[in-house]
């Protein structure tokens, strides 16, 4: 059975497509010139019939727009749909029964809009495979379930390129498997519930839409939102909960440094007070984990809602409550935010009343970097200070002196040599470890050098030569300035090709890109190039210049400088044989090589 819409027309079926008991269905919905073909089925489209002769089922190629307001059912066995246009399914996408040898397959290379579920539990088996540039939208108005798709090679373990959530139901979507998104995760409307599954956002994956309490990732179970990091950077995890009242409480991680090896950071939350808290506190805590990220520094921000606060909000501080208990900044009551800057490890975070409200506040250690051997080092400081607090600098966990009294603003401990630096603040109530650290490294001083070598010397006039520079401690991006007889020449390259003149003097000035040098720039050796002039060769006259063809051979002479060779028709060993040359006019050439 063939439904052919290859001329770019519009077909509307007001009713259901029902299967033939013995005939498979082939649908062509494509116009190779305009891609404006359109088929609409106002009902169910049951394409599950199997051809009794070939054993094949649905064969459907869509380059246009195919819309089914109800369920779309494709055949088991060799059932296959390939979408390079737009397919909209108001109901479920269904496949073959559990007794079939082969599962049904829907291949999406374009845009697939789903109002229901995709191949739900048996007996409706099947798989969705997505291409590298495809988009899948979940547009249901009731609960939907989402699985990770197959890849473009029809293998398990694929990922969504663009995944868009536009679900208007209160229940939203729940994940039935771990899911990976490589392109864009669109949170346009509704909830994506992680449950106990992990949602991984690849390195370049982004969030589109405007996440809020009405469209977000619900992450208040054991599953995590994971973001792949390959280098320092910032990302906001658009998470919240929907326990009673939907509340949006995102987390922002800003890695300012670190080593990233197949690394990710994962986040989820609990909409309850952390066990054991009392006084003023938040009815919310966040769990942050990481893998493959080491030696990092991370500034972290947690957004909460006023309804989370029990007690007095201005009494709240950001706390890491597990695996260690650490106090960070006081809550921002205007923005309803907690911050913990300079984190070097993660854990569980919440807002609570200070265990020691009179202890010094935690500010961030600043500075660090590298310096050259023999110089004064790099500065270490603190982002803020309190007037009643004394601050102590530690190098590799050893206290340094003198201590510095707080000023009410940022302070500096001056330049320091190589090591890892931390700071504590002490007042009459106790001591607080400041957040983060400063790492300073010393770079050895090196001596740059350069030697230039020609590929030839003592050349004939008109011969190009190439001069190559060999450098020592030039760095990754050295600068080359060539000179010919003291005049700047050539390009910024380690080799220089040109047409020399006799007794040219070539040199090079190298500027090393190494950070620490005891001499920079440096000059190369000087090349003296010698060019031999070409000899002036003449043969002005030879007599006789007219001969008879029966004459005997004659010696050729008169070419200057002497010692060259004569060539031409009838010429052998510098003699001319008229009989061999024969009648006519003949050119004889004199050649001399010095």
mmCIF file of N, CA and C in Angstrom, residues 271-274 277-284 304-317 350-353:
data_model
loop_
_atom_site.group_PDB
_atom_site.id
_atom_site.type_symbol
_atom_site.label_atom_id
_atom_site.label_comp_id
_atom_site.label_asym_id
_atom_site.label_seq_id
_atom_site.Cartn_x
_atom_site.Cartn_y
_atom_site.Cartn_z
ATOM 1 N N UNK A 271 14.521 19.254 49.910
ATOM 2 C CA UNK A 271 13.661 20.333 50.405
ATOM 3 C C UNK A 271 13.269 20.027 51.855
ATOM 4 N N UNK A 272 14.254 20.133 52.731
ATOM 5 C CA UNK A 272 14.042 19.894 54.160
ATOM 6 C C UNK A 272 15.237 20.463 54.901
ATOM 7 N N UNK A 273 15.091 20.671 56.189
ATOM 8 C CA UNK A 273 16.214 21.132 57.001
ATOM 9 C C UNK A 273 17.242 20.019 57.120
ATOM 10 N N UNK A 274 18.524 20.409 57.103
ATOM 11 C CA UNK A 274 19.563 19.393 57.300
ATOM 12 C C UNK A 274 19.432 18.853 58.726
ATOM 13 N N UNK A 277 19.887 20.671 62.570
ATOM 14 C CA UNK A 277 19.951 22.132 62.594
ATOM 15 C C UNK A 277 18.913 22.685 63.575
ATOM 16 N N UNK A 278 19.205 23.847 64.118
ATOM 17 C CA UNK A 278 18.293 24.480 65.057
ATOM 18 C C UNK A 278 18.475 25.988 64.957
ATOM 19 N N UNK A 279 17.661 26.722 65.689
ATOM 20 C CA UNK A 279 17.721 28.174 65.627
ATOM 21 C C UNK A 279 17.162 28.671 64.305
ATOM 22 N N UNK A 280 17.905 29.543 63.648
ATOM 23 C CA UNK A 280 17.528 30.000 62.303
ATOM 24 C C UNK A 280 18.217 29.119 61.270
ATOM 25 N N UNK A 281 17.471 28.677 60.244
ATOM 26 C CA UNK A 281 18.044 27.759 59.254
ATOM 27 C C UNK A 281 17.173 27.736 58.007
ATOM 28 N N UNK A 282 17.692 27.094 56.975
ATOM 29 C CA UNK A 282 16.948 26.884 55.731
ATOM 30 C C UNK A 282 16.346 25.492 55.722
ATOM 31 N N UNK A 283 15.137 25.403 55.221
ATOM 32 C CA UNK A 283 14.529 24.099 54.957
ATOM 33 C C UNK A 283 14.945 23.632 53.560
ATOM 34 N N UNK A 284 16.233 23.585 53.349
ATOM 35 C CA UNK A 284 16.764 23.175 52.049
ATOM 36 C C UNK A 284 18.266 22.957 52.204
ATOM 37 N N UNK A 304 17.934 30.450 47.206
ATOM 38 C CA UNK A 304 16.819 29.852 47.938
ATOM 39 C C UNK A 304 15.617 30.774 47.842
ATOM 40 N N UNK A 305 14.480 30.342 48.355
ATOM 41 C CA UNK A 305 13.275 31.172 48.358
ATOM 42 C C UNK A 305 12.967 31.567 49.800
ATOM 43 N N UNK A 306 12.341 32.731 50.012
ATOM 44 C CA UNK A 306 12.054 33.157 51.385
ATOM 45 C C UNK A 306 11.275 32.127 52.195
ATOM 46 N N UNK A 307 10.442 31.337 51.523
ATOM 47 C CA UNK A 307 9.659 30.333 52.250
ATOM 48 C C UNK A 307 10.533 29.252 52.875
ATOM 49 N N UNK A 308 11.811 29.144 52.409
ATOM 50 C CA UNK A 308 12.719 28.153 52.987
ATOM 51 C C UNK A 308 13.198 28.547 54.387
ATOM 52 N N UNK A 309 13.050 29.818 54.743
ATOM 53 C CA UNK A 309 13.678 30.333 55.964
ATOM 54 C C UNK A 309 12.825 30.026 57.185
ATOM 55 N N UNK A 310 13.468 29.425 58.160
ATOM 56 C CA UNK A 310 12.891 29.299 59.490
ATOM 57 C C UNK A 310 13.701 30.190 60.430
ATOM 58 N N UNK A 311 13.042 31.095 61.141
ATOM 59 C CA UNK A 311 13.765 32.004 62.013
ATOM 60 C C UNK A 311 14.054 33.318 61.319
ATOM 61 N N UNK A 312 15.235 33.873 61.591
ATOM 62 C CA UNK A 312 15.617 35.194 61.090
ATOM 63 C C UNK A 312 16.619 35.027 59.950
ATOM 64 N N UNK A 313 16.253 35.509 58.769
ATOM 65 C CA UNK A 313 17.091 35.295 57.595
ATOM 66 C C UNK A 313 18.455 35.955 57.747
ATOM 67 N N UNK A 314 18.520 37.129 58.377
ATOM 68 C CA UNK A 314 19.794 37.829 58.510
ATOM 69 C C UNK A 314 20.780 37.112 59.424
ATOM 70 N N UNK A 315 20.298 36.108 60.163
ATOM 71 C CA UNK A 315 21.187 35.322 61.024
ATOM 72 C C UNK A 315 21.826 34.148 60.281
ATOM 73 N N UNK A 316 21.460 33.949 59.021
ATOM 74 C CA UNK A 316 21.925 32.780 58.290
ATOM 75 C C UNK A 316 23.313 33.001 57.702
ATOM 76 N N UNK A 317 24.108 31.939 57.736
ATOM 77 C CA UNK A 317 25.398 31.884 57.056
ATOM 78 C C UNK A 317 25.385 30.672 56.130
ATOM 79 N N UNK A 350 24.120 24.216 53.202
ATOM 80 C CA UNK A 350 22.819 24.757 53.582
ATOM 81 C C UNK A 350 23.031 26.128 54.203
ATOM 82 N N UNK A 351 21.930 26.745 54.629
ATOM 83 C CA UNK A 351 22.000 27.993 55.375
ATOM 84 C C UNK A 351 21.548 27.738 56.794
ATOM 85 N N UNK A 352 22.295 28.263 57.743
ATOM 86 C CA UNK A 352 21.934 28.050 59.138
ATOM 87 C C UNK A 352 22.554 29.146 59.991
ATOM 88 N N UNK A 353 22.079 29.215 61.224
ATOM 89 C CA UNK A 353 22.622 30.139 62.195
ATOM 90 C C UNK A 353 24.042 29.735 62.556
#
